[in-house]
JSON list of N, CA and C in Angstrom, two decimals:
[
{"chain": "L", "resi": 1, "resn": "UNK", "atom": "N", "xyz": [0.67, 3.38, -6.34]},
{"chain": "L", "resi": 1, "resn": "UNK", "atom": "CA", "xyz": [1.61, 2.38, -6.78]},
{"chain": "L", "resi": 1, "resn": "UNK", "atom": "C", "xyz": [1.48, 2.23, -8.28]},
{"chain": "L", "resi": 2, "resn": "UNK", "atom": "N", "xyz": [2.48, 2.04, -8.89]},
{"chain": "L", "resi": 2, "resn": "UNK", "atom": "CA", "xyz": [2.34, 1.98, -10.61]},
{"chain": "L", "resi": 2, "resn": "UNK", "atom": "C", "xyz": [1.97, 0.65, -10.77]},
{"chain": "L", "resi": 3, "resn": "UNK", "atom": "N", "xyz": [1.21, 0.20, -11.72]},
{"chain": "L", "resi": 3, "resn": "UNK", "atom": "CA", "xyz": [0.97, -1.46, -12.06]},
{"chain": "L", "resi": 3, "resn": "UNK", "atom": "C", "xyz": [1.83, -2.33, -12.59]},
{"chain": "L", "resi": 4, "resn": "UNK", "atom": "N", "xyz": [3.04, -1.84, -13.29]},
{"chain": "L", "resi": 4, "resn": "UNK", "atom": "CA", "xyz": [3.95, -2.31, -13.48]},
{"chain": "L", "resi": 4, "resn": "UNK", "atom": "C", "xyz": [4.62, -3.12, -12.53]},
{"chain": "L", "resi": 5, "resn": "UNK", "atom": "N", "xyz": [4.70, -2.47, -11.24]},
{"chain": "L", "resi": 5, "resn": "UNK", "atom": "CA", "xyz": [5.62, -2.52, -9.88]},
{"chain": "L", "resi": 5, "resn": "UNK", "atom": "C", "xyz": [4.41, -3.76, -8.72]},
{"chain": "L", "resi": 6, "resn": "UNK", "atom": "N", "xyz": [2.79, -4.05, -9.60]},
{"chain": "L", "resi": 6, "resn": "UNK", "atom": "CA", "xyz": [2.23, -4.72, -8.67]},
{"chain": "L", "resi": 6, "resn": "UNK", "atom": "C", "xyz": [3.34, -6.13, -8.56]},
{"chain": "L", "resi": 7, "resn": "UNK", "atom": "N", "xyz": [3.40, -6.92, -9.35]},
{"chain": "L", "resi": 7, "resn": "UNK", "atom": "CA", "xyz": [4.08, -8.08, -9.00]},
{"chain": "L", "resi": 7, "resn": "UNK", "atom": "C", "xyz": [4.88, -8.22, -8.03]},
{"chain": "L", "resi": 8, "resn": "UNK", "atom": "N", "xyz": [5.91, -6.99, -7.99]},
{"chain": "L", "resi": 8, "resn": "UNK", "atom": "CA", "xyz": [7.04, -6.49, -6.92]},
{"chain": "L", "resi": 8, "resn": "UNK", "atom": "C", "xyz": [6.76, -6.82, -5.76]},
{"chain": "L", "resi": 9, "resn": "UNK", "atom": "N", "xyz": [5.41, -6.12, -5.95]},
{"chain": "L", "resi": 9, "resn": "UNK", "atom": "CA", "xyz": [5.05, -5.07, -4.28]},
{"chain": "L", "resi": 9, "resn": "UNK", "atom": "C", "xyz": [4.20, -6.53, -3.26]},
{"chain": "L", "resi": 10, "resn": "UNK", "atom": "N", "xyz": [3.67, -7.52, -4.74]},
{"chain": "L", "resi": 10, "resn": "UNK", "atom": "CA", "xyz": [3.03, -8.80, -3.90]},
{"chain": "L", "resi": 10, "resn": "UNK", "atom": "C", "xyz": [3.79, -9.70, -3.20]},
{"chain": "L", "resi": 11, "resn": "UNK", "atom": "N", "xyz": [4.70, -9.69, -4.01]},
{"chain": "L", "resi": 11, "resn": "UNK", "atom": "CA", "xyz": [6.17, -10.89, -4.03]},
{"chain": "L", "resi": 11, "resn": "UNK", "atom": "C", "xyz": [6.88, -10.55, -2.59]},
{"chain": "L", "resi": 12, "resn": "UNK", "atom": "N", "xyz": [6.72, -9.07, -2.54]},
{"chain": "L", "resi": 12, "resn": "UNK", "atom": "CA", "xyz": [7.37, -8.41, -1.25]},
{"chain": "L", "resi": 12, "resn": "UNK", "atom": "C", "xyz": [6.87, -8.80, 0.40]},
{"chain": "L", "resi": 13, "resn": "UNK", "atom": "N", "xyz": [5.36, -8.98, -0.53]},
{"chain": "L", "resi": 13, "resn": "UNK", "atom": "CA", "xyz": [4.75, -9.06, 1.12]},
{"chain": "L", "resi": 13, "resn": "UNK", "atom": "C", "xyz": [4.64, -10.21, 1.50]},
{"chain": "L", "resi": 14, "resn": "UNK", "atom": "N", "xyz": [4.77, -10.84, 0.67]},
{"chain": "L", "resi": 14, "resn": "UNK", "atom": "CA", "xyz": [4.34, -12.48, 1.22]},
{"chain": "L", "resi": 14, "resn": "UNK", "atom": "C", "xyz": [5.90, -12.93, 1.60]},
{"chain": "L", "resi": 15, "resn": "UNK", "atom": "N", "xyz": [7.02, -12.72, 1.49]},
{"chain": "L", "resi": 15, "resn": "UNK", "atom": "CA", "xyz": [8.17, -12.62, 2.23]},
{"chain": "L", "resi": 15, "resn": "UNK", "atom": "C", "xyz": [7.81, -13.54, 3.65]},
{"chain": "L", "resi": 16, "resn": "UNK", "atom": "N", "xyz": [7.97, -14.21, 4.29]},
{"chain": "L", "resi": 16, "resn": "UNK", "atom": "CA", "xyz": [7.88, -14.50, 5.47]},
{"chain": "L", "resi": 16, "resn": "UNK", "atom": "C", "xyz": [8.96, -13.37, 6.59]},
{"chain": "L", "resi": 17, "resn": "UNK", "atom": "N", "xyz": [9.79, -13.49, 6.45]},
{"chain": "L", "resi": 17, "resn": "UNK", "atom": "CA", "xyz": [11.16, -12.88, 7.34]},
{"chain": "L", "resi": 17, "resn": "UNK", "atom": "C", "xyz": [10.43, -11.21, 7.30]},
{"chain": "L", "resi": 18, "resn": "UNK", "atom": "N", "xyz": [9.90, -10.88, 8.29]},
{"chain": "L", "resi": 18, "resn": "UNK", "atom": "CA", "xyz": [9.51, -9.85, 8.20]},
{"chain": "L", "resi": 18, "resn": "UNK", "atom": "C", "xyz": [10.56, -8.53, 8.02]},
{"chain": "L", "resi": 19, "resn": "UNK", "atom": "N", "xyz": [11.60, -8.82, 8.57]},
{"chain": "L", "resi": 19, "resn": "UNK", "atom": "CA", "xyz": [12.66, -7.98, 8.64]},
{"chain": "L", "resi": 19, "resn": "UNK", "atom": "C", "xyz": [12.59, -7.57, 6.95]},
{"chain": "L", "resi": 20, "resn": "UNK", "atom": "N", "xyz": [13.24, -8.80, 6.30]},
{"chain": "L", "resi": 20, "resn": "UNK", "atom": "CA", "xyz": [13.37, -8.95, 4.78]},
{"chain": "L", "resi": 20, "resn": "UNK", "atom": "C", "xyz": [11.95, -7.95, 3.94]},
{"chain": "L", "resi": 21, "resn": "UNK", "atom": "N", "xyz": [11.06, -8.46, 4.46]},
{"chain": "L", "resi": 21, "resn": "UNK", "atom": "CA", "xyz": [9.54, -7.75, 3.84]},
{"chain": "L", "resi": 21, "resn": "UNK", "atom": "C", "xyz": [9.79, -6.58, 3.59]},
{"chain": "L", "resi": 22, "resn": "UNK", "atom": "N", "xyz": [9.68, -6.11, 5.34]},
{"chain": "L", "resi": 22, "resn": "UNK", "atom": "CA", "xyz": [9.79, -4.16, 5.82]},
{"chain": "L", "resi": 22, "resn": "UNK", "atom": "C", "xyz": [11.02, -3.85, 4.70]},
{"chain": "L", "resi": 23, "resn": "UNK", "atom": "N", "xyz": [12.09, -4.60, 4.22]},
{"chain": "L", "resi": 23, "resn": "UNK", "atom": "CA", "xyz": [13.06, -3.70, 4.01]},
{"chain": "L", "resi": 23, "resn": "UNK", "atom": "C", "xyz": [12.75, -4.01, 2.05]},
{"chain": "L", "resi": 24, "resn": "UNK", "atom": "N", "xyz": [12.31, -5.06, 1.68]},
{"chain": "L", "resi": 24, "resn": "UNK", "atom": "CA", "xyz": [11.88, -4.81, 0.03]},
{"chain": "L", "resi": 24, "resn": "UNK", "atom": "C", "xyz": [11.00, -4.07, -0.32]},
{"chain": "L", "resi": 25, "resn": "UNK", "atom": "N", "xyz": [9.77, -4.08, 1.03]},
{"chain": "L", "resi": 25, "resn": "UNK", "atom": "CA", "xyz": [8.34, -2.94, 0.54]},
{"chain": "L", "resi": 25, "resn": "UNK", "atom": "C", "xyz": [9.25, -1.71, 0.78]},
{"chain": "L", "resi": 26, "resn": "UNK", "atom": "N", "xyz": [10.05, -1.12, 1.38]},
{"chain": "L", "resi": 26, "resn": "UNK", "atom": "CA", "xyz": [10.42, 0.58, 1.77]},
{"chain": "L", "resi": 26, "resn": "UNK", "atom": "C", "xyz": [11.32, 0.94, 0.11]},
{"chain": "L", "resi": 27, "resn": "UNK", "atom": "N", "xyz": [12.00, -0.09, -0.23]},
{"chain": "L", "resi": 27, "resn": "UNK", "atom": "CA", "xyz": [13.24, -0.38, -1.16]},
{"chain": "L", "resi": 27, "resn": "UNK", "atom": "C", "xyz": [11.96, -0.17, -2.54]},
{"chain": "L", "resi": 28, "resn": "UNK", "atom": "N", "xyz": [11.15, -0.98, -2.68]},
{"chain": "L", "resi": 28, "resn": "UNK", "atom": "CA", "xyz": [10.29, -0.37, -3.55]},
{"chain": "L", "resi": 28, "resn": "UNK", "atom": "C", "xyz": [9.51, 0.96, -3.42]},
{"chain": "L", "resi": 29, "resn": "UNK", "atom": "N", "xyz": [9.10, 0.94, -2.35]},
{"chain": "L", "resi": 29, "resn": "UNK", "atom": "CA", "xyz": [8.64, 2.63, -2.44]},
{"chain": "L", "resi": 29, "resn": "UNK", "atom": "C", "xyz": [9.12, 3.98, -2.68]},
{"chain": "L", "resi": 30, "resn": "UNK", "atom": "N", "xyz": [10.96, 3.75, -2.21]},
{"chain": "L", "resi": 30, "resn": "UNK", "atom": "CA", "xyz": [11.44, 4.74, -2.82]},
{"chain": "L", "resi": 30, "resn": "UNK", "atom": "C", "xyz": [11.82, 4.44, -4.32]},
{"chain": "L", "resi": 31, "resn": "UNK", "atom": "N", "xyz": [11.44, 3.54, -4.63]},
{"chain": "L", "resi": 31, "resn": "UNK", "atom": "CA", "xyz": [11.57, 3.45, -6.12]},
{"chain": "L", "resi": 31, "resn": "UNK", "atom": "C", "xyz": [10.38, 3.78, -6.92]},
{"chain": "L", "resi": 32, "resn": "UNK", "atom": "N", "xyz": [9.64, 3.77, -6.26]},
{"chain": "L", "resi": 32, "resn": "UNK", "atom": "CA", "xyz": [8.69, 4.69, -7.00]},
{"chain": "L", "resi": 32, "resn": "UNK", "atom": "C", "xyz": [8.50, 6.23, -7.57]},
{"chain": "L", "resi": 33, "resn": "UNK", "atom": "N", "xyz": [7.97, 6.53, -9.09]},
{"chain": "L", "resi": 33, "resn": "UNK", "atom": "CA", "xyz": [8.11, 7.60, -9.30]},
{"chain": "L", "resi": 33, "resn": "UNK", "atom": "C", "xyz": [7.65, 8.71, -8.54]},
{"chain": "L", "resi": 34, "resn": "UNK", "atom": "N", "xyz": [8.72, 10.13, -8.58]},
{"chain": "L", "resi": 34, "resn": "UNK", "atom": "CA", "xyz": [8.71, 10.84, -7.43]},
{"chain": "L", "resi": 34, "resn": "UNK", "atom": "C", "xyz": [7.00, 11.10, -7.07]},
{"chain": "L", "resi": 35, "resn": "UNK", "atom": "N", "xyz": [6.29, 11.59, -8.34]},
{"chain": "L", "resi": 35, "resn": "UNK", "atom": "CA", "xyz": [4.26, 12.16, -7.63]},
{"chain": "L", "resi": 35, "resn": "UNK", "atom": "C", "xyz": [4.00, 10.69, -7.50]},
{"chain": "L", "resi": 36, "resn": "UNK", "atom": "N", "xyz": [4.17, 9.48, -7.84]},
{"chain": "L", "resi": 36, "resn": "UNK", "atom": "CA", "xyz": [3.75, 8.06, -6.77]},
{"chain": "L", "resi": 36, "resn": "UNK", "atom": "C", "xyz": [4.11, 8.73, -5.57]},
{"chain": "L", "resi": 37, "resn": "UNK", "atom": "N", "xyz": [5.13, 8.65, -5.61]},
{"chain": "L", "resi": 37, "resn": "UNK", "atom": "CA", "xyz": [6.26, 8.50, -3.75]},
{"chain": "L", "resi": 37, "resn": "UNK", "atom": "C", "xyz": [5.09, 9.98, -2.85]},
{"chain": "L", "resi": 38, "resn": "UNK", "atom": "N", "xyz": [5.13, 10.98, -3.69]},
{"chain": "L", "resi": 38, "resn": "UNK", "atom": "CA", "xyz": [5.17, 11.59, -2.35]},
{"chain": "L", "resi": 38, "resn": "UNK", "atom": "C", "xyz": [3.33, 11.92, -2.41]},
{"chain": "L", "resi": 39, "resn": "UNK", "atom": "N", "xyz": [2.15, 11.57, -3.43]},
{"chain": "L", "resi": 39, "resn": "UNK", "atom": "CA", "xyz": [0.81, 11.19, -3.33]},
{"chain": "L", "resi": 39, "resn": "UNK", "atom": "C", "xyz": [1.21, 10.15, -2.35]},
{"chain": "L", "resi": 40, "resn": "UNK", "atom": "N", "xyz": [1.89, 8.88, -2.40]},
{"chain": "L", "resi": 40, "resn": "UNK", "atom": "CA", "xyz": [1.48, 7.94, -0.99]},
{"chain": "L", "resi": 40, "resn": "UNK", "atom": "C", "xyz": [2.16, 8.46, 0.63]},
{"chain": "L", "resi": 41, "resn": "UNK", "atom": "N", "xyz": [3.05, 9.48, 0.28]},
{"chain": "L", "resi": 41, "resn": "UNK", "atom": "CA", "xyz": [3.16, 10.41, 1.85]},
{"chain": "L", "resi": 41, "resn": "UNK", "atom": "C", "xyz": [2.09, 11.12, 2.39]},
{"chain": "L", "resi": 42, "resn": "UNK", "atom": "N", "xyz": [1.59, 11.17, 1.30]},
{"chain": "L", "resi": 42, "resn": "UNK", "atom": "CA", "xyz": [0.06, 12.17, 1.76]},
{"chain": "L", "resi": 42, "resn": "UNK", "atom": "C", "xyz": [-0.57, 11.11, 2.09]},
{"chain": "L", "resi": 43, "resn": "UNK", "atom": "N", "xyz": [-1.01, 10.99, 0.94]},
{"chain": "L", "resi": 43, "resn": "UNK", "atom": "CA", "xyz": [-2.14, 9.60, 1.64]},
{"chain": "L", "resi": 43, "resn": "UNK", "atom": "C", "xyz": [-2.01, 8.58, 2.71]},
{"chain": "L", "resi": 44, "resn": "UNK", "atom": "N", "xyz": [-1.05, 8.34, 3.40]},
{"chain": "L", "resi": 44, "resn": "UNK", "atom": "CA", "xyz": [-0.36, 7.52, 4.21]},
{"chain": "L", "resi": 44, "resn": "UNK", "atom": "C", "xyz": [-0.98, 8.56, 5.31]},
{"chain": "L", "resi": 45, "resn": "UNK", "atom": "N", "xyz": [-0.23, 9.40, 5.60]},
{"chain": "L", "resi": 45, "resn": "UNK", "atom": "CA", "xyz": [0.02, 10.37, 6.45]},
{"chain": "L", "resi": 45, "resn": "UNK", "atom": "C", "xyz": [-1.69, 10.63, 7.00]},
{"chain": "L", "resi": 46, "resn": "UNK", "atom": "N", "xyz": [-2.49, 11.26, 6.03]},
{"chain": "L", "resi": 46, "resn": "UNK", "atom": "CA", "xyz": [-4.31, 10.86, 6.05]},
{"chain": "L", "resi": 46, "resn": "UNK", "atom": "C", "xyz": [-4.83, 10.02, 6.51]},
{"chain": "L", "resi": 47, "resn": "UNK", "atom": "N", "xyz": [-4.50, 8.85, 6.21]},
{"chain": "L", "resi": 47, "resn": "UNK", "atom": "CA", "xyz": [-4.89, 7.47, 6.40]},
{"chain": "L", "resi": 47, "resn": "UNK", "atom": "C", "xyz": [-4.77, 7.02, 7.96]},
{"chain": "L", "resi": 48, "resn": "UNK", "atom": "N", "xyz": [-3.78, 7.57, 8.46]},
{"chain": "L", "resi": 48, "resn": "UNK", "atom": "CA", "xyz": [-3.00, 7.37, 9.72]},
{"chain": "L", "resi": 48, "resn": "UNK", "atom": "C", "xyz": [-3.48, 8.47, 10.65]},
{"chain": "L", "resi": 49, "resn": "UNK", "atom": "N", "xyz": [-4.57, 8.84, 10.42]},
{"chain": "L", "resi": 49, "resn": "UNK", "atom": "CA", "xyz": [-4.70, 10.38, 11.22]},
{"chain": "L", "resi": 49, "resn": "UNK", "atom": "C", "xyz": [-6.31, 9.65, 11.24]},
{"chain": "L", "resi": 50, "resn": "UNK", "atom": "N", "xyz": [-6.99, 8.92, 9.70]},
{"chain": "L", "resi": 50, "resn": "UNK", "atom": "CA", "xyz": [-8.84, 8.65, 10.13]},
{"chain": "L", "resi": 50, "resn": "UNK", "atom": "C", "xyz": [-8.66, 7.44, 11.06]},
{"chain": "L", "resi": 51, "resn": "UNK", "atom": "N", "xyz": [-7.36, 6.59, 11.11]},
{"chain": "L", "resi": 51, "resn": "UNK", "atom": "CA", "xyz": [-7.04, 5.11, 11.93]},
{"chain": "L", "resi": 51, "resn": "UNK", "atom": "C", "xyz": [-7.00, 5.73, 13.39]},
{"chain": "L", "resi": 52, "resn": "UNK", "atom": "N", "xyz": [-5.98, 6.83, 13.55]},
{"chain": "L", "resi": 52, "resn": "UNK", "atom": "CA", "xyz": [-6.13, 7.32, 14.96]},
{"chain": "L", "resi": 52, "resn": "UNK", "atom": "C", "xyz": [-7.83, 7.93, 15.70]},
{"chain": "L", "resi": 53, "resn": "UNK", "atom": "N", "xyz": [-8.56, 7.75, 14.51]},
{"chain": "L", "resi": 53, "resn": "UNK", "atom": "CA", "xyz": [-9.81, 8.36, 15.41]},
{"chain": "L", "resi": 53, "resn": "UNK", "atom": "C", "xyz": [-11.10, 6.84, 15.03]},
{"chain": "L", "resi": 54, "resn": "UNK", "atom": "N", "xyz": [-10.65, 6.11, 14.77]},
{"chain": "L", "resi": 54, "resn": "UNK", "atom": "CA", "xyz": [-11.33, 4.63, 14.62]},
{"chain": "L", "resi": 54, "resn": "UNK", "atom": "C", "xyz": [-12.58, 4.31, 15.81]},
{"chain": "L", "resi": 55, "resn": "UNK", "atom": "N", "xyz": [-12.09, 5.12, 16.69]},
{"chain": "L", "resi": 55, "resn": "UNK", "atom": "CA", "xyz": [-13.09, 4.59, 17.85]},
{"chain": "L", "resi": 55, "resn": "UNK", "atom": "C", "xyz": [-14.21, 5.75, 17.96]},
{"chain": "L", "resi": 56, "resn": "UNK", "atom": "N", "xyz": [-14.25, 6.36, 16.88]},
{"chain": "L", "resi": 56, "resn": "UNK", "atom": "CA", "xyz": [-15.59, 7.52, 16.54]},
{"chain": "L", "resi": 56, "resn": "UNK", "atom": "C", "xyz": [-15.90, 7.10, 15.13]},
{"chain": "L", "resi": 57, "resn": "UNK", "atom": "N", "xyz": [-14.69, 6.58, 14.20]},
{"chain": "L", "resi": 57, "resn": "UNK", "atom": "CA", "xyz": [-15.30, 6.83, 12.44]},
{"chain": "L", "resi": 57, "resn": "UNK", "atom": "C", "xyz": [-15.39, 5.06, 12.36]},
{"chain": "L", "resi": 58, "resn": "UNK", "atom": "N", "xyz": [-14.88, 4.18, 12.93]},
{"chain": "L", "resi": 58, "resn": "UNK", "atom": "CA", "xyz": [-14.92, 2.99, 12.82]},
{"chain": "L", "resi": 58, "resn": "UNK", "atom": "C", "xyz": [-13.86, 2.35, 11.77]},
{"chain": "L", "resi": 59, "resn": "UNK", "atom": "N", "xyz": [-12.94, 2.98, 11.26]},
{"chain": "L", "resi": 59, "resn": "UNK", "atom": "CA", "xyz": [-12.37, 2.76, 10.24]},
{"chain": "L", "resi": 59, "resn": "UNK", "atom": "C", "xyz": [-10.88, 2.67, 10.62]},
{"chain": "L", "resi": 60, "resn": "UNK", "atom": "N", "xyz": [-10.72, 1.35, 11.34]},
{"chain": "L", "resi": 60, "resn": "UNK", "atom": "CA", "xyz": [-9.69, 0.55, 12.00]},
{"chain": "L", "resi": 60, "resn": "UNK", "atom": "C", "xyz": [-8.46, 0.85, 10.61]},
{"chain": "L", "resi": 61, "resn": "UNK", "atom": "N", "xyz": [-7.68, 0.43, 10.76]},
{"chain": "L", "resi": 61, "resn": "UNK", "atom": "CA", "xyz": [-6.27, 0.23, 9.73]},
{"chain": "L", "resi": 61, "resn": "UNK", "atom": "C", "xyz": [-6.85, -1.18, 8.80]},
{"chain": "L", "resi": 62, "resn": "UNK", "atom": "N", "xyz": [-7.30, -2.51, 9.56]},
{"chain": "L", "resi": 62, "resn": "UNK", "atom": "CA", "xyz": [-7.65, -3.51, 8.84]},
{"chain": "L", "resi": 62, "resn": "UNK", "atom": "C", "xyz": [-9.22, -2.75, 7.72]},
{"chain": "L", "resi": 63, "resn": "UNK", "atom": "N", "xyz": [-10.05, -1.83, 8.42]},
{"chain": "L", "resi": 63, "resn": "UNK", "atom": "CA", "xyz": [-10.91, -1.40, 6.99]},
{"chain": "L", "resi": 63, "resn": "UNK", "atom": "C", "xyz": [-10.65, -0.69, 5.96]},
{"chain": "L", "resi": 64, "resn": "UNK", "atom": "N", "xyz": [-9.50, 0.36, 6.47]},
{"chain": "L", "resi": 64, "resn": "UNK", "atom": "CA", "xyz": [-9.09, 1.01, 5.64]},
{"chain": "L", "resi": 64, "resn": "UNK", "atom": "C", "xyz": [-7.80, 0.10, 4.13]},
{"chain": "L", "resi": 65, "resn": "UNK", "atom": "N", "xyz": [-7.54, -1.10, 4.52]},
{"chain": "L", "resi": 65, "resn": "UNK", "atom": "CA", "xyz": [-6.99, -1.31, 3.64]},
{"chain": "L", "resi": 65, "resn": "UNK", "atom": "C", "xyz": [-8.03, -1.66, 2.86]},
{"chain": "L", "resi": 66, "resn": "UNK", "atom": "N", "xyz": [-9.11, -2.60, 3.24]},
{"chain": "L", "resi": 66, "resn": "UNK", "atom": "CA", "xyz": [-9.85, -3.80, 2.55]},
{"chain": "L", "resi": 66, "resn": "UNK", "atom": "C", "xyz": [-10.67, -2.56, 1.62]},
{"chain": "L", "resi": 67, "resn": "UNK", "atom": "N", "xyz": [-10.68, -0.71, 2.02]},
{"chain": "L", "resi": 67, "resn": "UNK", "atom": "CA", "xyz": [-11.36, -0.03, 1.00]},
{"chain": "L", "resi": 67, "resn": "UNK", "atom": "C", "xyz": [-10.12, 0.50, 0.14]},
{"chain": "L", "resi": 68, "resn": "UNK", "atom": "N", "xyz": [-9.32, 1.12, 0.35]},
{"chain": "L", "resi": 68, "resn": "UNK", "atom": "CA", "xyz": [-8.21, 1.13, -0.34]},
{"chain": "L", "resi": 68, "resn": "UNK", "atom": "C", "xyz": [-7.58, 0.91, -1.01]},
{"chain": "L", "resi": 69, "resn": "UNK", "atom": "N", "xyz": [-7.06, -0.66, -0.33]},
{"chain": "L", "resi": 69, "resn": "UNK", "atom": "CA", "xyz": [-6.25, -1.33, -1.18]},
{"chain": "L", "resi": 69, "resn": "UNK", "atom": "C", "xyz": [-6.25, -1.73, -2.81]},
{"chain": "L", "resi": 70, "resn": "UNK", "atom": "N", "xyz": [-8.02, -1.93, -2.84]},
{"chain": "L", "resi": 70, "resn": "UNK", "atom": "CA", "xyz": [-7.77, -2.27, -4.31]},
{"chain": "L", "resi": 70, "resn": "UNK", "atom": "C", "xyz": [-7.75, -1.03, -5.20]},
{"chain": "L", "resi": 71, "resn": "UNK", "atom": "N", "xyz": [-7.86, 0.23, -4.76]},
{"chain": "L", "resi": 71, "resn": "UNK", "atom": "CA", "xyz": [-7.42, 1.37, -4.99]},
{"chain": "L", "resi": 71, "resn": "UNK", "atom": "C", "xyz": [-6.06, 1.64, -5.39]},
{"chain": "L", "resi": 72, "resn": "UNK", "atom": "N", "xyz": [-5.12, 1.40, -4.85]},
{"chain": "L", "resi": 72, "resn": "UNK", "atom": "CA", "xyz": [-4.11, 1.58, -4.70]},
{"chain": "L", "resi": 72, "resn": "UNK", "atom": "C", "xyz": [-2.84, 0.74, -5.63]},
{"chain": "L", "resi": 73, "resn": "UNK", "atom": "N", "xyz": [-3.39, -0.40, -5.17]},
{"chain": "L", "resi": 73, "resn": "UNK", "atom": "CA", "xyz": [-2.27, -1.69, -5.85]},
{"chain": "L", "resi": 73, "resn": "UNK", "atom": "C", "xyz": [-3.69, -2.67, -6.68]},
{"chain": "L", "resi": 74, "resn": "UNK", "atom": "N", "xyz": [-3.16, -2.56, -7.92]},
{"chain": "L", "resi": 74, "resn": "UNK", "atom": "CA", "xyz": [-3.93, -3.38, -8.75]},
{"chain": "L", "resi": 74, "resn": "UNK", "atom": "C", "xyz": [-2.68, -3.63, -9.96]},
{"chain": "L", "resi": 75, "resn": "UNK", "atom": "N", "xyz": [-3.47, -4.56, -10.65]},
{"chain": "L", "resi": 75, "resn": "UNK", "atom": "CA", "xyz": [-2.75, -5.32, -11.86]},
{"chain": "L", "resi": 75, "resn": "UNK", "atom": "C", "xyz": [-2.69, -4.36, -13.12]},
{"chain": "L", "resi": 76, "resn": "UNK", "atom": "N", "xyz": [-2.01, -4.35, -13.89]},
{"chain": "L", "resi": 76, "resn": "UNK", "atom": "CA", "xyz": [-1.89, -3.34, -15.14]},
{"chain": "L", "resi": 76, "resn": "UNK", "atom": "C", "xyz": [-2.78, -4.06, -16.04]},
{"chain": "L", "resi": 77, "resn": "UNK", "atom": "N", "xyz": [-3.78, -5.20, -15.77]},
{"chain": "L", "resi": 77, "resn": "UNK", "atom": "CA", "xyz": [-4.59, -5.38, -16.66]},
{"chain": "L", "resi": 77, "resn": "UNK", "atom": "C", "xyz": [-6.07, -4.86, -15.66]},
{"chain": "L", "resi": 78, "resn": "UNK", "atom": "N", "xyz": [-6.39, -4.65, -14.93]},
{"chain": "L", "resi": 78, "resn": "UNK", "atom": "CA", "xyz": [-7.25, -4.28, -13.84]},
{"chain": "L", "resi": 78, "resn": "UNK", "atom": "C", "xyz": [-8.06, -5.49, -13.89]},
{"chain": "L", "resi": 79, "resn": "UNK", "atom": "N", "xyz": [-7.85, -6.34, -13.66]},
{"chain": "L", "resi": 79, "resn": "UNK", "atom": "CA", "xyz": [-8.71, -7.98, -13.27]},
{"chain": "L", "resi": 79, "resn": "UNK", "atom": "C", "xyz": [-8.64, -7.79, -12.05]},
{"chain": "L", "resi": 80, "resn": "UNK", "atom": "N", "xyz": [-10.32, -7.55, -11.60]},
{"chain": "L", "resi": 80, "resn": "UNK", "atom": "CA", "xyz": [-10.50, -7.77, -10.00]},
{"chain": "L", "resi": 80, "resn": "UNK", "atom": "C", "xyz": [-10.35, -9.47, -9.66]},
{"chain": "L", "resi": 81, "resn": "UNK", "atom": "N", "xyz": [-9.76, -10.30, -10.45]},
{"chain": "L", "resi": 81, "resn": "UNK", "atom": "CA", "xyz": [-9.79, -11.75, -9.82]},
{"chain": "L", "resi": 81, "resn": "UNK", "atom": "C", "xyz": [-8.03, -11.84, -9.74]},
{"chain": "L", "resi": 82, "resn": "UNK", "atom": "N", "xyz": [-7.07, -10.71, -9.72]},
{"chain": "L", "resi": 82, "resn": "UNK", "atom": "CA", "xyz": [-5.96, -11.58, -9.66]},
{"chain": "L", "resi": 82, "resn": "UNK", "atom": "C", "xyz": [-5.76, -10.26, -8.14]},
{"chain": "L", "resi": 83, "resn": "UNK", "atom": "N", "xyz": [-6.24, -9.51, -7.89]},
{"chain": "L", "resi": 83, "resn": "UNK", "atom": "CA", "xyz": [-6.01, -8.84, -7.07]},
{"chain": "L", "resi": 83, "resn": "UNK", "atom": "C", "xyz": [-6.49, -9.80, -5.12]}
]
């Protein structure tokens, strides 16, 4: 995700109307630049393959974000306190 686009991508999720959410987070992702867009097809795609074997590696979907995430989506100033 570019850091520019974090504000976006926060604003998106906290959405209540989930419908609304699913459809601003997808609406931003294809707005992301094309090696963003298709590094997070890969990585998605990976991610979703160590979640399917969770009950050997332990690494549920909820761990894999909490290691990830701040990987992924951070602030363009990198302050681990606004993340």
């Amino acid at each position: 995700f570019s850091p520019d686009k974090y504000a976006d991508f926060i604003d998106a999720n906290r959405k209540e109307d989930p419908v609304e959410r699913l459809k601003t987070l997808k609406r931003l992702i294809h707005d992301l630049p094309e090696h963003h867009y298709e590094t997070l097809k890969f990585l998605s795609a990976h991610l979703k393959t160590v979640a399917e074997n969770s009950e050997k590696n332990k690494m549920e979907p909820r761990n894999l974000a909490i290691v990830f995430g701040p990987t992924l989506v951070r602030t363009s100033d990198d302050n681990m306190t606004h993340m």
